C-alpha cells in the first residue's frame, strides 16, 4: 500500500498523472488514512490538492477529498506548532528592512495546509528559504564524503531539490503566486568573499533575487 503511495508521489513530482495509479490510491488508501504516518498523510494531501487544482490532472481524473486539508493542518499546528529556523527569520528580517512600509508576512498561510516562509501578499510573491532538507544529496565520488563532513558542506550545493519542494512550487504557481528561492548555501556565503559587510552583501543579494531596485 505504502509502495503504491511512493510510486504515485514520484510520478506526480515528475508531472506525470496516471489515472490508473490515482484510482488505485483512492481505492486502497481511502479507508486507511488514520493508519498512515504523518509524512505519508502529507504526501497524499499534496497529491490530492495538486490533482484538484491542476487542469492537467483534472482532465483525466476526478480526485475525491480523502483528507480535509484544513482540519489536518490545524491538527499539525496543535501537535507540532509552527517553527521558523534562524536562517528563515534572518531572511525575513532582511526583506522587512528592504521593503519598509510594505506588508511582509512570515509563515503566511497561502492555502489550507500550505505555508510560505515569507510572503508579500500585495505582490503575491513568496520567498522560500531552502535549507539542506530541501535538497537530495548527489551520490557522486566528489560529494560522497561531504555527507558526514560539515567542513565540506558546500560541496553539496549542486544537489537536486527534493520532491516536496517541487510540488510546493507547483501548488503555489497554480494558486497564482510567484516563488523566489533563497538557498542556504548562497545566503551563508554572502559577505565572506567580497568587500562588503555581511549585512550589505545579503541585502544586495535579496535585491537581485527578489527584484528590488
mmCIF file of C-alpha atoms in Angstrom:
data_model
loop_
_atom_site.group_PDB
_atom_site.id
_atom_site.type_symbol
_atom_site.label_atom_id
_atom_site.label_comp_id
_atom_site.label_asym_id
_atom_site.label_seq_id
_atom_site.Cartn_x
_atom_site.Cartn_y
_atom_site.Cartn_z
ATOM 1 C CA UNK A 1 0.000 0.000 0.000
ATOM 2 C CA UNK A 2 2.689 2.457 1.019
ATOM 3 C CA UNK A 3 4.791 1.492 -2.009
ATOM 4 C CA UNK A 4 1.808 2.490 -4.150
ATOM 5 C CA UNK A 5 1.770 5.905 -2.474
ATOM 6 C CA UNK A 6 5.503 6.360 -3.024
ATOM 7 C CA UNK A 7 5.211 5.333 -6.684
ATOM 8 C CA UNK A 8 2.344 7.766 -7.283
ATOM 9 C CA UNK A 9 4.198 10.518 -5.431
ATOM 10 C CA UNK A 10 7.242 10.042 -7.654
ATOM 11 C CA UNK A 11 5.134 10.172 -10.801
ATOM 12 C CA UNK A 12 3.358 13.356 -9.697
ATOM 13 C CA UNK A 13 6.686 15.014 -8.818
ATOM 14 C CA UNK A 14 7.740 14.366 -12.416
ATOM 15 C CA UNK A 15 4.471 15.890 -13.628
ATOM 16 C CA UNK A 16 3.002 12.548 -14.678
ATOM 17 C CA UNK A 17 -0.619 11.933 -13.734
ATOM 18 C CA UNK A 18 -1.736 8.339 -14.189
ATOM 19 C CA UNK A 19 -5.469 7.734 -13.835
ATOM 20 C CA UNK A 20 -4.709 4.085 -13.068
ATOM 21 C CA UNK A 21 -2.382 4.942 -10.171
ATOM 22 C CA UNK A 22 -4.662 7.662 -8.845
ATOM 23 C CA UNK A 23 -7.683 5.342 -8.922
ATOM 24 C CA UNK A 24 -5.715 2.697 -7.024
ATOM 25 C CA UNK A 25 -4.660 5.286 -4.420
ATOM 26 C CA UNK A 26 -8.304 6.157 -3.791
ATOM 27 C CA UNK A 27 -9.386 2.503 -3.646
ATOM 28 C CA UNK A 28 -6.536 1.235 -1.474
ATOM 29 C CA UNK A 29 -5.849 4.154 0.871
ATOM 30 C CA UNK A 30 -9.238 5.844 1.006
ATOM 31 C CA UNK A 31 -10.216 3.958 4.166
ATOM 32 C CA UNK A 32 -6.738 3.760 5.688
ATOM 33 C CA UNK A 33 -5.918 7.427 6.238
ATOM 34 C CA UNK A 34 -5.553 7.068 10.012
ATOM 35 C CA UNK A 35 -3.050 4.238 9.610
ATOM 36 C CA UNK A 36 -0.698 6.379 7.537
ATOM 37 C CA UNK A 37 2.279 8.092 9.122
ATOM 38 C CA UNK A 38 2.233 11.879 9.215
ATOM 39 C CA UNK A 39 4.707 12.149 6.328
ATOM 40 C CA UNK A 40 2.561 9.778 4.266
ATOM 41 C CA UNK A 41 -0.590 11.761 5.016
ATOM 42 C CA UNK A 42 1.262 14.896 3.957
ATOM 43 C CA UNK A 43 2.327 13.229 0.706
ATOM 44 C CA UNK A 44 -1.216 12.104 -0.015
ATOM 45 C CA UNK A 45 -2.506 15.601 0.749
ATOM 46 C CA UNK A 46 -0.088 17.091 -1.782
ATOM 47 C CA UNK A 47 -1.223 14.582 -4.414
ATOM 48 C CA UNK A 48 -4.881 15.239 -3.621
ATOM 49 C CA UNK A 49 -4.527 19.026 -3.754
ATOM 50 C CA UNK A 50 -2.496 19.044 -6.957
ATOM 51 C CA UNK A 51 -4.976 16.737 -8.662
ATOM 52 C CA UNK A 52 -7.836 19.012 -7.621
ATOM 53 C CA UNK A 53 -6.084 22.187 -8.852
ATOM 54 C CA UNK A 54 -4.004 21.183 -11.860
ATOM 55 C CA UNK A 55 -6.064 21.210 -15.094
ATOM 56 C CA UNK A 56 -3.740 18.560 -16.499
ATOM 57 C CA UNK A 57 -4.828 16.107 -13.785
ATOM 58 C CA UNK A 58 -8.446 17.246 -13.588
ATOM 59 C CA UNK A 59 -8.810 16.405 -17.278
ATOM 60 C CA UNK A 60 -8.147 12.706 -16.644
ATOM 61 C CA UNK A 61 -9.275 12.016 -13.077
ATOM 62 C CA UNK A 62 -11.697 13.466 -10.540
ATOM 63 C CA UNK A 63 -9.736 13.043 -7.310
ATOM 64 C CA UNK A 64 -12.019 12.967 -4.239
ATOM 65 C CA UNK A 65 -11.214 14.626 -0.914
ATOM 66 C CA UNK A 66 -9.675 11.883 1.220
ATOM 67 C CA UNK A 67 -8.126 14.266 3.754
ATOM 68 C CA UNK A 68 -9.683 17.509 4.979
ATOM 69 C CA UNK A 69 -6.722 19.864 4.464
ATOM 70 C CA UNK A 70 -7.929 22.487 6.932
ATOM 71 C CA UNK A 71 -8.593 20.005 9.737
ATOM 72 C CA UNK A 72 -5.305 18.175 9.053
ATOM 73 C CA UNK A 73 -3.350 21.441 9.104
ATOM 74 C CA UNK A 74 -4.937 22.600 12.352
ATOM 75 C CA UNK A 75 -4.101 19.273 13.962
ATOM 76 C CA UNK A 76 -0.467 19.516 12.918
ATOM 77 C CA UNK A 77 -0.225 23.073 14.284
ATOM 78 C CA UNK A 78 -1.568 21.986 17.661
ATOM 79 C CA UNK A 79 0.752 18.986 17.791
ATOM 80 C CA UNK A 80 3.973 20.465 16.440
ATOM 81 C CA UNK A 81 3.495 24.224 16.346
ATOM 82 C CA UNK A 82 4.996 26.369 13.608
ATOM 83 C CA UNK A 83 8.715 26.843 13.996
ATOM 84 C CA UNK A 84 10.970 29.116 11.980
ATOM 85 C CA UNK A 85 14.680 28.464 11.597
ATOM 86 C CA UNK A 86 17.247 31.157 12.370
ATOM 87 C CA UNK A 87 18.070 31.229 8.643
ATOM 88 C CA UNK A 88 14.423 31.843 7.754
ATOM 89 C CA UNK A 89 13.987 34.560 10.388
ATOM 90 C CA UNK A 90 17.177 36.246 9.239
ATOM 91 C CA UNK A 91 15.982 36.366 5.636
ATOM 92 C CA UNK A 92 12.543 37.593 6.685
ATOM 93 C CA UNK A 93 14.048 40.425 8.752
ATOM 94 C CA UNK A 94 16.226 41.457 5.810
ATOM 95 C CA UNK A 95 13.184 41.547 3.492
ATOM 96 C CA UNK A 96 11.351 43.741 6.001
ATOM 97 C CA UNK A 97 14.350 46.084 6.042
ATOM 98 C CA UNK A 98 14.349 46.351 2.257
ATOM 99 C CA UNK A 99 10.578 46.792 1.997
ATOM 100 C CA UNK A 100 9.951 49.087 4.932
ATOM 101 C CA UNK A 101 6.303 50.144 4.920
ATOM 102 C CA UNK A 102 5.192 47.101 2.891
ATOM 103 C CA UNK A 103 3.166 44.284 4.438
ATOM 104 C CA UNK A 104 5.630 41.391 4.764
ATOM 105 C CA UNK A 105 4.377 38.227 6.466
ATOM 106 C CA UNK A 106 6.302 35.309 7.950
ATOM 107 C CA UNK A 107 4.840 31.770 7.875
ATOM 108 C CA UNK A 108 1.994 33.060 5.753
ATOM 109 C CA UNK A 109 -0.913 30.714 5.018
ATOM 110 C CA UNK A 110 -1.469 30.580 1.273
ATOM 111 C CA UNK A 111 -3.959 27.722 1.093
ATOM 112 C CA UNK A 112 -5.170 25.450 3.887
ATOM 113 C CA UNK A 113 -2.032 23.457 4.811
ATOM 114 C CA UNK A 114 0.295 25.433 2.545
ATOM 115 C CA UNK A 115 2.587 27.936 4.275
ATOM 116 C CA UNK A 116 5.328 30.045 2.778
ATOM 117 C CA UNK A 117 8.377 31.243 4.701
ATOM 118 C CA UNK A 118 7.974 34.908 3.787
ATOM 119 C CA UNK A 119 5.190 36.453 1.737
ATOM 120 C CA UNK A 120 4.464 39.839 0.224
ATOM 121 C CA UNK A 121 0.692 39.427 -0.215
ATOM 122 C CA UNK A 122 0.197 42.639 -2.218
ATOM 123 C CA UNK A 123 2.527 41.255 -4.901
ATOM 124 C CA UNK A 124 1.563 37.585 -4.495
ATOM 125 C CA UNK A 125 5.260 36.897 -4.002
ATOM 126 C CA UNK A 126 6.649 34.047 -1.877
ATOM 127 C CA UNK A 127 10.216 33.866 -0.636
ATOM 128 C CA UNK A 128 11.217 30.330 0.271
ATOM 129 C CA UNK A 129 14.299 29.718 2.410
ATOM 130 C CA UNK A 130 15.751 26.431 1.232
ATOM 131 C CA UNK A 131 17.790 24.738 3.947
ATOM 132 C CA UNK A 132 19.668 21.436 3.476
ATOM 133 C CA UNK A 133 16.460 19.400 3.916
ATOM 134 C CA UNK A 134 15.138 20.858 0.634
ATOM 135 C CA UNK A 135 17.791 19.006 -1.342
ATOM 136 C CA UNK A 136 18.640 15.466 -2.337
ATOM 137 C CA UNK A 137 22.292 14.617 -1.793
ATOM 138 C CA UNK A 138 24.006 13.749 -5.092
ATOM 139 C CA UNK A 139 25.806 10.445 -4.656
ATOM 140 C CA UNK A 140 28.954 11.144 -6.651
ATOM 141 C CA UNK A 141 32.572 10.478 -5.710
ATOM 142 C CA UNK A 142 33.365 14.160 -5.283
ATOM 143 C CA UNK A 143 30.482 14.726 -2.848
ATOM 144 C CA UNK A 144 30.049 11.393 -1.057
ATOM 145 C CA UNK A 145 32.462 12.285 1.738
ATOM 146 C CA UNK A 146 30.776 15.612 2.328
ATOM 147 C CA UNK A 147 27.677 13.930 3.737
ATOM 148 C CA UNK A 148 29.369 13.448 7.097
ATOM 149 C CA UNK A 149 31.899 16.256 6.872
ATOM 150 C CA UNK A 150 30.472 19.624 7.908
ATOM 151 C CA UNK A 151 33.604 21.383 6.659
ATOM 152 C CA UNK A 152 32.745 20.320 3.120
ATOM 153 C CA UNK A 153 29.033 21.111 3.224
ATOM 154 C CA UNK A 154 29.401 23.494 0.274
ATOM 155 C CA UNK A 155 30.189 20.505 -1.922
ATOM 156 C CA UNK A 156 26.530 19.527 -1.585
ATOM 157 C CA UNK A 157 25.166 22.703 -3.078
ATOM 158 C CA UNK A 158 24.768 21.285 -6.549
ATOM 159 C CA UNK A 159 22.258 18.737 -5.273
ATOM 160 C CA UNK A 160 18.747 18.496 -6.636
ATOM 161 C CA UNK A 161 15.711 19.970 -4.908
ATOM 162 C CA UNK A 162 13.530 17.247 -3.415
ATOM 163 C CA UNK A 163 10.001 16.226 -4.333
ATOM 164 C CA UNK A 164 8.285 18.213 -1.588
ATOM 165 C CA UNK A 165 9.925 21.419 -2.786
ATOM 166 C CA UNK A 166 8.977 20.704 -6.401
ATOM 167 C CA UNK A 167 5.331 20.052 -5.524
ATOM 168 C CA UNK A 168 5.072 23.061 -3.217
ATOM 169 C CA UNK A 169 6.382 25.293 -6.009
ATOM 170 C CA UNK A 170 3.848 23.818 -8.421
ATOM 171 C CA UNK A 171 0.988 24.368 -5.987
ATOM 172 C CA UNK A 172 1.999 27.956 -5.305
ATOM 173 C CA UNK A 173 2.218 28.638 -9.037
ATOM 174 C CA UNK A 174 -1.211 27.096 -9.630
ATOM 175 C CA UNK A 175 -2.566 29.434 -6.954
ATOM 176 C CA UNK A 176 -1.131 32.420 -8.809
ATOM 177 C CA UNK A 177 1.924 33.133 -6.639
ATOM 178 C CA UNK A 178 5.456 33.823 -7.827
ATOM 179 C CA UNK A 179 8.081 31.867 -5.906
ATOM 180 C CA UNK A 180 11.625 33.059 -5.234
ATOM 181 C CA UNK A 181 14.160 30.767 -3.568
ATOM 182 C CA UNK A 182 16.990 31.676 -1.214
ATOM 183 C CA UNK A 183 19.291 28.627 -0.918
ATOM 184 C CA UNK A 184 21.080 28.256 2.409
ATOM 185 C CA UNK A 185 24.478 27.916 0.749
ATOM 186 C CA UNK A 186 24.149 31.241 -1.093
ATOM 187 C CA UNK A 187 22.907 33.065 1.995
ATOM 188 C CA UNK A 188 25.623 31.713 4.269
ATOM 189 C CA UNK A 189 28.404 32.674 1.894
ATOM 190 C CA UNK A 190 27.364 36.304 1.441
ATOM 191 C CA UNK A 191 29.926 38.707 2.879
ATOM 192 C CA UNK A 192 32.567 36.009 3.188
ATOM 193 C CA UNK A 193 34.370 36.644 -0.080
ATOM 194 C CA UNK A 194 33.782 40.251 -1.055
ATOM 195 C CA UNK A 195 34.496 43.722 0.252
ATOM 196 C CA UNK A 196 31.004 44.420 1.574
ATOM 197 C CA UNK A 197 29.916 43.752 5.114
ATOM 198 C CA UNK A 198 27.839 40.633 5.582
ATOM 199 C CA UNK A 199 24.612 42.596 6.036
ATOM 200 C CA UNK A 200 25.221 44.789 2.985
ATOM 201 C CA UNK A 201 26.060 41.758 0.899
ATOM 202 C CA UNK A 202 22.907 39.898 1.958
ATOM 203 C CA UNK A 203 20.668 42.910 1.340
ATOM 204 C CA UNK A 204 22.110 43.327 -2.165
ATOM 205 C CA UNK A 205 21.620 39.615 -2.794
ATOM 206 C CA UNK A 206 17.932 39.938 -1.891
ATOM 207 C CA UNK A 207 17.553 42.989 -4.114
ATOM 208 C CA UNK A 208 18.836 40.929 -7.032
ATOM 209 C CA UNK A 209 16.894 37.751 -6.253
ATOM 210 C CA UNK A 210 13.579 39.382 -5.398
ATOM 211 C CA UNK A 211 13.938 42.122 -7.988
ATOM 212 C CA UNK A 212 14.011 45.112 -5.636
ATOM 213 C CA UNK A 213 15.884 48.051 -7.143
#
